[in-house]
mmCIF file of C-alpha atoms in Angstrom:
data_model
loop_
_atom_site.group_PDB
_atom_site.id
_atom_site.type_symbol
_atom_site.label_atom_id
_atom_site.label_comp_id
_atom_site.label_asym_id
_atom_site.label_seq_id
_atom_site.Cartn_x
_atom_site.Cartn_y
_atom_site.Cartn_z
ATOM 1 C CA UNK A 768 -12.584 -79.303 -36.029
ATOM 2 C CA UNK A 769 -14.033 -82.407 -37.913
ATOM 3 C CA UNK A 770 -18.205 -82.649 -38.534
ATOM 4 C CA UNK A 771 -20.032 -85.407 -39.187
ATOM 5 C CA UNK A 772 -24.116 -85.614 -39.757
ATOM 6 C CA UNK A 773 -26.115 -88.904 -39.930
ATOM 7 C CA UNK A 774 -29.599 -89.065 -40.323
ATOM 8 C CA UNK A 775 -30.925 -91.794 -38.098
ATOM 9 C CA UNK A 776 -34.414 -93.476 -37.703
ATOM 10 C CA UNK A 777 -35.844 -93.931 -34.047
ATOM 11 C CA UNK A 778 -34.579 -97.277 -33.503
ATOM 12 C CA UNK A 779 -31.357 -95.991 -34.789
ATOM 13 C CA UNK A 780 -31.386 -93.480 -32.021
ATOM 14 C CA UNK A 781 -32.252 -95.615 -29.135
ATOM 15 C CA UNK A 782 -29.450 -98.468 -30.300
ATOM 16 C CA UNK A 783 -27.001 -95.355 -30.174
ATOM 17 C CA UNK A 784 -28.322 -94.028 -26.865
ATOM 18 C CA UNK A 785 -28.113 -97.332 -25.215
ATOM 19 C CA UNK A 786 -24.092 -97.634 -26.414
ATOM 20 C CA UNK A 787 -23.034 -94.392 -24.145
ATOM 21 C CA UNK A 788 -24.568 -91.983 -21.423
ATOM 22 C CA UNK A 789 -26.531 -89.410 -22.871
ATOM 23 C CA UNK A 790 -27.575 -85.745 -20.778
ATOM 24 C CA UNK A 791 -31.291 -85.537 -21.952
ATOM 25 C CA UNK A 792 -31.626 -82.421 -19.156
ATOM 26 C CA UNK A 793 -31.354 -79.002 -19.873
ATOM 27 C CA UNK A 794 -30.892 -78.922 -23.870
ATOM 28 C CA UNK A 795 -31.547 -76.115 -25.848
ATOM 29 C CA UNK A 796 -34.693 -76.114 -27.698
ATOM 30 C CA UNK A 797 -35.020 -78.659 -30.714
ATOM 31 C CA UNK A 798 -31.979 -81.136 -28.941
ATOM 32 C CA UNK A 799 -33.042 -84.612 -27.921
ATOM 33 C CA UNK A 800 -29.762 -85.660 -25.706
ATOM 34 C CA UNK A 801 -26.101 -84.903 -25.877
ATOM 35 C CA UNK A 802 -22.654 -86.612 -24.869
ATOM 36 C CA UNK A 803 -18.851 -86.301 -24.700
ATOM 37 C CA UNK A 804 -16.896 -89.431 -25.911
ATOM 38 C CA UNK A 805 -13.698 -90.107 -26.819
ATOM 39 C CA UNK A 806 -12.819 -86.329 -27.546
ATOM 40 C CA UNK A 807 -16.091 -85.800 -29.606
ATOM 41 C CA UNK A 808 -19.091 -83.895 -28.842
ATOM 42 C CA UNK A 809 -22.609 -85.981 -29.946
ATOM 43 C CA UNK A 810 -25.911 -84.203 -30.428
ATOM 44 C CA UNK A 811 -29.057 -85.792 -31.353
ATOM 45 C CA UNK A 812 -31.564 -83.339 -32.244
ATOM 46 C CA UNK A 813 -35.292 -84.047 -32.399
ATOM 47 C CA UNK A 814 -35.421 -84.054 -36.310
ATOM 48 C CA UNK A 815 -33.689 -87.221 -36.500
ATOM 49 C CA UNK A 816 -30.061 -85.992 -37.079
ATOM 50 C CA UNK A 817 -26.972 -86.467 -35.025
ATOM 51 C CA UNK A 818 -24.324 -84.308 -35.437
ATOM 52 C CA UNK A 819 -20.568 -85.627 -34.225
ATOM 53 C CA UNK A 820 -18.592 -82.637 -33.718
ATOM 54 C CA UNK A 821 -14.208 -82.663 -32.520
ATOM 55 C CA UNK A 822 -10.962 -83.964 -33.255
ATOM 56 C CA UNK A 823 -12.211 -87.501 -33.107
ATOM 57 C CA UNK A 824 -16.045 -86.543 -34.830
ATOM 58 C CA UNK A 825 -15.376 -89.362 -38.165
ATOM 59 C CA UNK A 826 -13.888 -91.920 -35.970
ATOM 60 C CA UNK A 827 -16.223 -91.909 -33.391
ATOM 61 C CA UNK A 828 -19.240 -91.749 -35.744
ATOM 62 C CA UNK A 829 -17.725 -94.953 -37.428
ATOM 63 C CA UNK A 830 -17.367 -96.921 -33.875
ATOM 64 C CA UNK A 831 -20.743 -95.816 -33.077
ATOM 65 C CA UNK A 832 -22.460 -96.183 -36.592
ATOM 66 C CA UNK A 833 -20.554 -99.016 -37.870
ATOM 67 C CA UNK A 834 -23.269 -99.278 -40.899
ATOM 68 C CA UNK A 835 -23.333 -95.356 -41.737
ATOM 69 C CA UNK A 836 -21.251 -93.695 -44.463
ATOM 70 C CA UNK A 837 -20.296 -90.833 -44.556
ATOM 71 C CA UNK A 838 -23.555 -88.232 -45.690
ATOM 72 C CA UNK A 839 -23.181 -86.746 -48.564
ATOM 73 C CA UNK A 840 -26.365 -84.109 -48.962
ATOM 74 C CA UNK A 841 -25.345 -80.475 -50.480
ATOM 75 C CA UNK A 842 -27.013 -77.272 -50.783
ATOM 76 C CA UNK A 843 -27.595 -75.450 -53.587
ATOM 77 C CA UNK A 844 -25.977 -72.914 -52.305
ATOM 78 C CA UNK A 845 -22.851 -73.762 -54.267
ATOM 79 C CA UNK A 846 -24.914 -73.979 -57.321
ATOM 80 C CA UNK A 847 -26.520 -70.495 -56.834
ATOM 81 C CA UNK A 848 -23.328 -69.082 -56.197
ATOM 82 C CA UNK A 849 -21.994 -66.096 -58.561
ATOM 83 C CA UNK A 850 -20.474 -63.741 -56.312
ATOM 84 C CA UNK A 851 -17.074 -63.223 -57.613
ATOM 85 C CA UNK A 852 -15.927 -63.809 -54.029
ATOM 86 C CA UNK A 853 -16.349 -67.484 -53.544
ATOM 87 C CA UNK A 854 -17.333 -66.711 -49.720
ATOM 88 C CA UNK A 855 -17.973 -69.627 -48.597
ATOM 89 C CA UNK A 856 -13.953 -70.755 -48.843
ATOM 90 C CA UNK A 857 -13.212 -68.309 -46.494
ATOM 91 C CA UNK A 858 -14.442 -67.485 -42.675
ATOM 92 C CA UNK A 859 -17.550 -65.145 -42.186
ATOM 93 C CA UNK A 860 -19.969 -63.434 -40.428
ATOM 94 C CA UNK A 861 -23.210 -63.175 -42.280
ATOM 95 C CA UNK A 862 -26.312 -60.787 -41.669
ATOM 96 C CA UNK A 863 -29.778 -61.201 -42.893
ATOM 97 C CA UNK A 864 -33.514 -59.826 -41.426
ATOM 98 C CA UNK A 865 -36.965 -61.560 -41.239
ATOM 99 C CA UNK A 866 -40.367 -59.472 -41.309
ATOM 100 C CA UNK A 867 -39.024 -56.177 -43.210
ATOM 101 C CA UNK A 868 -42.227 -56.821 -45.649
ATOM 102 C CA UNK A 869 -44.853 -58.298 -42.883
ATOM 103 C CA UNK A 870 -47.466 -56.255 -41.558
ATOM 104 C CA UNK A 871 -48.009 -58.087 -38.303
ATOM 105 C CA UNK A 872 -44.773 -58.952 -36.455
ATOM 106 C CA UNK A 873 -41.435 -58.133 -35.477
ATOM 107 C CA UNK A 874 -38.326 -56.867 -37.948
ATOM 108 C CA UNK A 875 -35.787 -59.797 -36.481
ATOM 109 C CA UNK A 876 -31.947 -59.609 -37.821
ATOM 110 C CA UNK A 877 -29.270 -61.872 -37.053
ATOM 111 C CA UNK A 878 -25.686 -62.131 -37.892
ATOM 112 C CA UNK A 879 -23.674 -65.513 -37.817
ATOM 113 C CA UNK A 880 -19.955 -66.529 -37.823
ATOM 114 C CA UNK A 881 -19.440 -69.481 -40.661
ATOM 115 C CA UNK A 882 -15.981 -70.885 -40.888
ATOM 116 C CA UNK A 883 -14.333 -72.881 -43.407
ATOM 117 C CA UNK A 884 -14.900 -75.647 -41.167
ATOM 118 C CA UNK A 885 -18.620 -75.009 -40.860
ATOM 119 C CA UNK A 886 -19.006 -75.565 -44.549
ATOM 120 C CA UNK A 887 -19.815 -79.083 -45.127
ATOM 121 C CA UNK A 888 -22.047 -79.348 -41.489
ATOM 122 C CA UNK A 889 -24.323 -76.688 -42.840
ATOM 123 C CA UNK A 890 -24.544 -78.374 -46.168
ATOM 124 C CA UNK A 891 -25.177 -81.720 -44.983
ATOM 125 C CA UNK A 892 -27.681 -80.173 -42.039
ATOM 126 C CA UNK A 893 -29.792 -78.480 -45.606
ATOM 127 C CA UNK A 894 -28.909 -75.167 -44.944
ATOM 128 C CA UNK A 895 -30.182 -72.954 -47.844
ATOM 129 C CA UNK A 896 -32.281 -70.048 -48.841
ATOM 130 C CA UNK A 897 -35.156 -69.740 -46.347
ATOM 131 C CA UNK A 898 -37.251 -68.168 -48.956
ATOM 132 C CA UNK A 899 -37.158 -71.909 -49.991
ATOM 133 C CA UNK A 900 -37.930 -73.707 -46.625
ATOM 134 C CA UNK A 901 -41.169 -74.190 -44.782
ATOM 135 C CA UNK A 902 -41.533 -72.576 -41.555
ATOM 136 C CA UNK A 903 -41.326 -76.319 -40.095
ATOM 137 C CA UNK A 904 -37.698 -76.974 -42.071
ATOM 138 C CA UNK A 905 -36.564 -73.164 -40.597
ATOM 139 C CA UNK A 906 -37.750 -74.450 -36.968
ATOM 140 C CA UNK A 907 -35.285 -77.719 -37.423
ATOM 141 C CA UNK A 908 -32.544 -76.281 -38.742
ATOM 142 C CA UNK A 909 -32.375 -73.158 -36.348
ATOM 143 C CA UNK A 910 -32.947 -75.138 -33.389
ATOM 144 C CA UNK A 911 -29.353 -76.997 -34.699
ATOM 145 C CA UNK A 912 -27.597 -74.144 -35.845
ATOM 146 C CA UNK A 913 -27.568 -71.847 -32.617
ATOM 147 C CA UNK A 914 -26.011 -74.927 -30.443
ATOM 148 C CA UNK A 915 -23.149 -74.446 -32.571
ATOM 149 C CA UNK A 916 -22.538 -71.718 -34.475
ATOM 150 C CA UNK A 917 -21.719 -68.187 -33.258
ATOM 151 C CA UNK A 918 -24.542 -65.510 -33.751
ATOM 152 C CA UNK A 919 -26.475 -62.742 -32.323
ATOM 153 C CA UNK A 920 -30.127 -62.133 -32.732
ATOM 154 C CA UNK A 921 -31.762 -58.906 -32.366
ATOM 155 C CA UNK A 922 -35.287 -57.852 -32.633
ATOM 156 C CA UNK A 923 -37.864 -54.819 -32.771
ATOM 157 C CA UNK A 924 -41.229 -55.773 -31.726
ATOM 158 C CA UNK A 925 -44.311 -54.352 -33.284
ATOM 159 C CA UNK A 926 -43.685 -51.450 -30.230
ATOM 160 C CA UNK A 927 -40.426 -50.664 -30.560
ATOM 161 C CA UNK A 928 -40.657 -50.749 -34.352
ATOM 162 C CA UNK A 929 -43.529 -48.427 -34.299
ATOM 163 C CA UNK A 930 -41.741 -46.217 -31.744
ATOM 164 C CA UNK A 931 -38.768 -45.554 -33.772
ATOM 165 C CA UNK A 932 -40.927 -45.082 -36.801
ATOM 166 C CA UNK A 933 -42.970 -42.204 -35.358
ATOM 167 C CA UNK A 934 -39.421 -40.753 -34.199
ATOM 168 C CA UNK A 935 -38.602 -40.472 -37.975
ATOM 169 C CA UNK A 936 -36.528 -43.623 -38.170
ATOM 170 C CA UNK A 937 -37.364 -45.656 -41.999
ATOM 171 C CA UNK A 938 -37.039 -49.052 -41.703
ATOM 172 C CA UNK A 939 -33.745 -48.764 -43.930
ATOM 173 C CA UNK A 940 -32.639 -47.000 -40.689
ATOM 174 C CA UNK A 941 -34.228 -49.657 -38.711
ATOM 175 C CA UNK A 942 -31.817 -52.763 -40.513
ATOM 176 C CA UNK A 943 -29.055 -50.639 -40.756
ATOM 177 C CA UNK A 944 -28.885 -50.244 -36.550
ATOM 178 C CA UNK A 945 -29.925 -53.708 -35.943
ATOM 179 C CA UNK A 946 -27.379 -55.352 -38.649
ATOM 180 C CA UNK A 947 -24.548 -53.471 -37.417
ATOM 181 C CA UNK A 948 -25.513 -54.071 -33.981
ATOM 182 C CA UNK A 949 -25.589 -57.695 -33.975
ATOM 183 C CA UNK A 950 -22.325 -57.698 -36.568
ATOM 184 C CA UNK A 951 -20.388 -55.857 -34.195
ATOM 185 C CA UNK A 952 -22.276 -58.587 -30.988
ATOM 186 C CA UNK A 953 -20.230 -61.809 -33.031
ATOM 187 C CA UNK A 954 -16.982 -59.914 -33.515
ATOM 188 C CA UNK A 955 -16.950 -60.093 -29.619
ATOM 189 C CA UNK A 956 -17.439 -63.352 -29.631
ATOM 190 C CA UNK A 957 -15.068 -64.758 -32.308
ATOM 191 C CA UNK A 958 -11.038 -64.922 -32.752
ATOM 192 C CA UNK A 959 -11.146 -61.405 -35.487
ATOM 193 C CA UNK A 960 -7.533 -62.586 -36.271
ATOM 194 C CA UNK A 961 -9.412 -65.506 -38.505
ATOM 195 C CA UNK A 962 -12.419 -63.601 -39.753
ATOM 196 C CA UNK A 963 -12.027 -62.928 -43.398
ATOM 197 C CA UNK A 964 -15.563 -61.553 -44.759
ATOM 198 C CA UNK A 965 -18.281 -59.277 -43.088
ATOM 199 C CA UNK A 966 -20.770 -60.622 -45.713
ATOM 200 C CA UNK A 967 -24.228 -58.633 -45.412
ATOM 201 C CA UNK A 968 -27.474 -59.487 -47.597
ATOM 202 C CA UNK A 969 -27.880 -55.775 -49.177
ATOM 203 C CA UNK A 970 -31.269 -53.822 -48.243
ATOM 204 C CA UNK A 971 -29.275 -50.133 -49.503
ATOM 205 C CA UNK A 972 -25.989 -48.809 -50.820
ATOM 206 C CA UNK A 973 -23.200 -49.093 -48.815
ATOM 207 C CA UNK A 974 -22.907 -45.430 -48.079
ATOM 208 C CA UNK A 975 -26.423 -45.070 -47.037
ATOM 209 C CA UNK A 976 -26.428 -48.632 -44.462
ATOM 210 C CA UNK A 977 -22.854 -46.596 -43.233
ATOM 211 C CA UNK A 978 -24.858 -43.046 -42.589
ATOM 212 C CA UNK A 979 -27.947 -44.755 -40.856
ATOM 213 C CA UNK A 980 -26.051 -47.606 -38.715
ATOM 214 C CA UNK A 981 -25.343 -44.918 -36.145
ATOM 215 C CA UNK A 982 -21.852 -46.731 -35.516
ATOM 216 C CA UNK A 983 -18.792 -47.263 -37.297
ATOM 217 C CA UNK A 984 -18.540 -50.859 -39.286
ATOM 218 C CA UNK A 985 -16.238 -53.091 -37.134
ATOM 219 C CA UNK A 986 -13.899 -54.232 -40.116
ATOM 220 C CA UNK A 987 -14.954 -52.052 -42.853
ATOM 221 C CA UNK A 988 -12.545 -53.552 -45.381
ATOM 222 C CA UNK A 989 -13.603 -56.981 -44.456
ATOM 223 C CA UNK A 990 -17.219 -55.703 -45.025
ATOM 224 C CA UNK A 991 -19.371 -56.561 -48.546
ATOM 225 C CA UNK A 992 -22.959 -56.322 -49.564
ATOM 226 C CA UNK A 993 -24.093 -58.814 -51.828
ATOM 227 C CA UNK A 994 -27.881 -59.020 -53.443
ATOM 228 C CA UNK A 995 -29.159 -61.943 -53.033
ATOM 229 C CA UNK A 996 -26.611 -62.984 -50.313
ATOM 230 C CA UNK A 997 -28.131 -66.526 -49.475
ATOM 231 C CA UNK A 998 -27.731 -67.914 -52.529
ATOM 232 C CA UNK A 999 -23.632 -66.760 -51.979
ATOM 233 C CA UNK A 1000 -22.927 -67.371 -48.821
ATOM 234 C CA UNK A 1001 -23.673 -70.349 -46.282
ATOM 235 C CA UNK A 1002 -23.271 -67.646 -43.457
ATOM 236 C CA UNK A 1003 -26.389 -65.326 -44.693
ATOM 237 C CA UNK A 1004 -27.789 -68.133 -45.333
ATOM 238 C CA UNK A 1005 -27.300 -69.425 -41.101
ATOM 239 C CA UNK A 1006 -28.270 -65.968 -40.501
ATOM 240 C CA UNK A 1007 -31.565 -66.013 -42.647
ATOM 241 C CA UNK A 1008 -32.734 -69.276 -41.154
ATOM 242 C CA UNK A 1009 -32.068 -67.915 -37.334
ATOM 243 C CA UNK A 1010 -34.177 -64.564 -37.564
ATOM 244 C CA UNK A 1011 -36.914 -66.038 -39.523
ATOM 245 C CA UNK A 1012 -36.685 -68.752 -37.127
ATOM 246 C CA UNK A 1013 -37.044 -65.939 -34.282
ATOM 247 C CA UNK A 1014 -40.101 -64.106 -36.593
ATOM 248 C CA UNK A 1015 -41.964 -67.260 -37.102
ATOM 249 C CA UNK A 1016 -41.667 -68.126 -33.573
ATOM 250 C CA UNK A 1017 -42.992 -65.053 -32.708
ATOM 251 C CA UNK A 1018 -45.837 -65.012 -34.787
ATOM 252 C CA UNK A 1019 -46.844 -68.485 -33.477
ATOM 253 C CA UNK A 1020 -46.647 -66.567 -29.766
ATOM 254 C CA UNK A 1021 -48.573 -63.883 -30.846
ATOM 255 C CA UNK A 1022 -51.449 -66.244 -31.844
ATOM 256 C CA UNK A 1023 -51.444 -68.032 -29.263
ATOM 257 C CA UNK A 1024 -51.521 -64.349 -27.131
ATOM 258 C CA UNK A 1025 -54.896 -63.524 -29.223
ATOM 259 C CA UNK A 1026 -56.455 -66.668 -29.813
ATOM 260 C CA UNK A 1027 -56.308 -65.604 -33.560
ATOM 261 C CA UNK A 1028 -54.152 -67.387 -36.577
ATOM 262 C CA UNK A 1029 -52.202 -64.371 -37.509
ATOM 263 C CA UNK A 1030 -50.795 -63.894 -41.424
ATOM 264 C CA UNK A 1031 -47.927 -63.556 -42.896
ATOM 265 C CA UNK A 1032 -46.957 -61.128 -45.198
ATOM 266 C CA UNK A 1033 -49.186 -58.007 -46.276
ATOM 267 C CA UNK A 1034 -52.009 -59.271 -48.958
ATOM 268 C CA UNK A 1035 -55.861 -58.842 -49.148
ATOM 269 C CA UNK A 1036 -55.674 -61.873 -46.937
ATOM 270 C CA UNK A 1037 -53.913 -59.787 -44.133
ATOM 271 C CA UNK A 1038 -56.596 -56.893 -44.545
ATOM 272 C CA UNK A 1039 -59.131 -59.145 -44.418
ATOM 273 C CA UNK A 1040 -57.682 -60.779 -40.843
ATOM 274 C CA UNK A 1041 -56.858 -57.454 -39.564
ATOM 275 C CA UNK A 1042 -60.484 -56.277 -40.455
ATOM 276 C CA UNK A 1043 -62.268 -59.089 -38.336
ATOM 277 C CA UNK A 1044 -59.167 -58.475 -35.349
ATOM 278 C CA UNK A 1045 -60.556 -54.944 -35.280
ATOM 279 C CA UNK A 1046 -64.259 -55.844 -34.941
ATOM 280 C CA UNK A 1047 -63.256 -58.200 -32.146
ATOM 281 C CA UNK A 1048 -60.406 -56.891 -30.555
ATOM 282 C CA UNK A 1049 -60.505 -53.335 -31.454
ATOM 283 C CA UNK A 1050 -57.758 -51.340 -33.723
ATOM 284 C CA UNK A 1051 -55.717 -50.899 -30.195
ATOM 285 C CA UNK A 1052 -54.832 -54.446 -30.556
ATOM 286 C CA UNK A 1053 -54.436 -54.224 -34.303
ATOM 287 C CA UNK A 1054 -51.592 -51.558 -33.610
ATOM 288 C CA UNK A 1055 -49.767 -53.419 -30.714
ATOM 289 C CA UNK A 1056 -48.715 -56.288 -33.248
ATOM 290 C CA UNK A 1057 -48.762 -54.711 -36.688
ATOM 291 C CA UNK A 1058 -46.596 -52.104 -37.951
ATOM 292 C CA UNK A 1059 -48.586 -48.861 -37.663
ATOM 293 C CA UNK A 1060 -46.976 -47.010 -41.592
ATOM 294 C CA UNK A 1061 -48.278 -49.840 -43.367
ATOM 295 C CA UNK A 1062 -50.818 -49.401 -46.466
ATOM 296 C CA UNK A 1063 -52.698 -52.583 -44.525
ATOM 297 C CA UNK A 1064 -53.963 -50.292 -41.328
ATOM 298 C CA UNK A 1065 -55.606 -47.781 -43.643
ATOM 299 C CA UNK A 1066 -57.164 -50.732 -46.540
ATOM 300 C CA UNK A 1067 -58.536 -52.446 -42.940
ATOM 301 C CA UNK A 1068 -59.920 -49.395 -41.605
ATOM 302 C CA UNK A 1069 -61.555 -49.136 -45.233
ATOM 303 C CA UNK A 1070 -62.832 -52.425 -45.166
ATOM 304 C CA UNK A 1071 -64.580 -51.987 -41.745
ATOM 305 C CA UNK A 1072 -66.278 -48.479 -42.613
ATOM 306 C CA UNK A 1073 -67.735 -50.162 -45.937
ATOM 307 C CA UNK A 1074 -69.174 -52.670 -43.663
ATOM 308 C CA UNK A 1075 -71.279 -50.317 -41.510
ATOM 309 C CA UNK A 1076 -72.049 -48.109 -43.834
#
């Protein structure tokens, strides 16, 4: 199936929406309007971008866009590359987590099925490392992705997470569950007859991930682990972008929920937030949206004794 992307201004948009009939109801999240035409599926997203997806994807864009060429944007993905398996020739499922090294939030992990075909869409869309991307570029490009490309997304909140913790689970144990989990969620949802890699962005040795995931790998000899995955493959890259997408969004939730611009990550600035979120909320709160074994609960509880002492 052909892809094209074009990135077009606002009066670009409106000239194409007045050609055809465009649904503007019931989109997911980040879509402005979407149509069928000619054997080709059209989505306009919100960023600006239009995606032409089908059979008839390049010569419909052309009747369409008459002025557009072809895009040309890359990644540099391809430049990053140095797996010895060039991964992104082939068909895979990639699996990546978001908020393994946050205090406050969720651990989110997501696996995602990128085909051959997917390639050049993802490259032209910007996919790449989300360690690279503002929170605002992961927003756009997730909201595209999950129209199109095959994934699951699975999440521990700050409760759950702390739950399994106290039951003895480490948060090796944690990924391990939650990667398998949504790996074997995609097989079910994908022809396995053209899946060639089971890519997965390595967090532990492949013998402990197999003792913790508490279920047998769904194609085992399809299945790698590669450090530093993103940069080798478009599909942990997808699946990167989607659970930090479902962190981020979660964090901005969770502000919202406390009336409080919550941190990322787990500096002095974090103690320092968690600190004053204690004084005014009380450490109940602090422990409903942080995770509990963190070096940050006992540096805040520090930092609020020194004060009243």
């Amino acid at each position: 199936m052909a892809n094209v992307v074009h990135k077009l201004t606002t009066t670009e948009i409106q000239s194409l929406m007045s050609k055809i009939k465009f649904d503007t109801s019931q989109l997911p999240q980040g879509m402005k309007a979407r149509a069928k035409h000619n054997n080709a599926v059209i989505n306009i997203y919100n960023s600006g971008k239009v995606m032409f997806q089908g059979k008839n994807a390049e010569i419909v864009a052309q009747q369409l866009l008459p002025d557009k060429s072809s895009s040309t944007s890359t990644s540099s993905i391809s430049k990053n590359a140095t797996s010895s398996i060039k991964y992104n020739q082939y068909n895979c499922i990639g699996s990546d987590e978001a908020g393994s090294g946050d205090y406050f939030g969720p651990l989110t992990v997501c696996a995602a099925y990128v085909t051959k075909d997917h390639v050049k869409i993802l490259k032209e869309l910007g996919v790449d490392d989300s360690k690279k991307l503002t929170d605002a570029k992961i927003v756009e490009l997730a909201e595209q992705l999950v129209t199109f490309i095959p994934h699951s997304l699975l999440t521990f909140d700050n409760v759950k997470y702390n739950e399994r913790q106290r039951a003895g689970w480490s948060q090796v144990k944690m990924k391990a569950v939650l990667h398998n989990q949504a790996i074997a969620n995609v097989v079910q949802k994908i022809d396995t007859h053209a899946l060639d890699y089971i890519v997965i962005d390595q967090f532990a040795e492949r013998g402990v991930y197999q003792r913790y995931a508490l279920s047998d790998l769904p194609f085992p000899n399809k299945t790698k682990f590669e450090t530093k995955g993103e940069s080798k493959s478009l599909a942990i890259a997808a699946a990167s972008i989607i659970s930090r997408y479902a962190f981020v969004k979660h964090m901005d939730q969770m502000s919202k929920s406390i009336k409080m611009d919550v941190p990322k990550g787990a500096s002095n600035k974090v103690d320092l937030f968690a600190a004053k979120l204690i004084e005014k909320l009380g450490i109940e709160q602090l422990d409903a949206i942080s995770k509990q074994h963190f070096k940050n609960r006992e540096k805040t509880q520090t930092l609020v004794n020194k004060k009243y002492q």
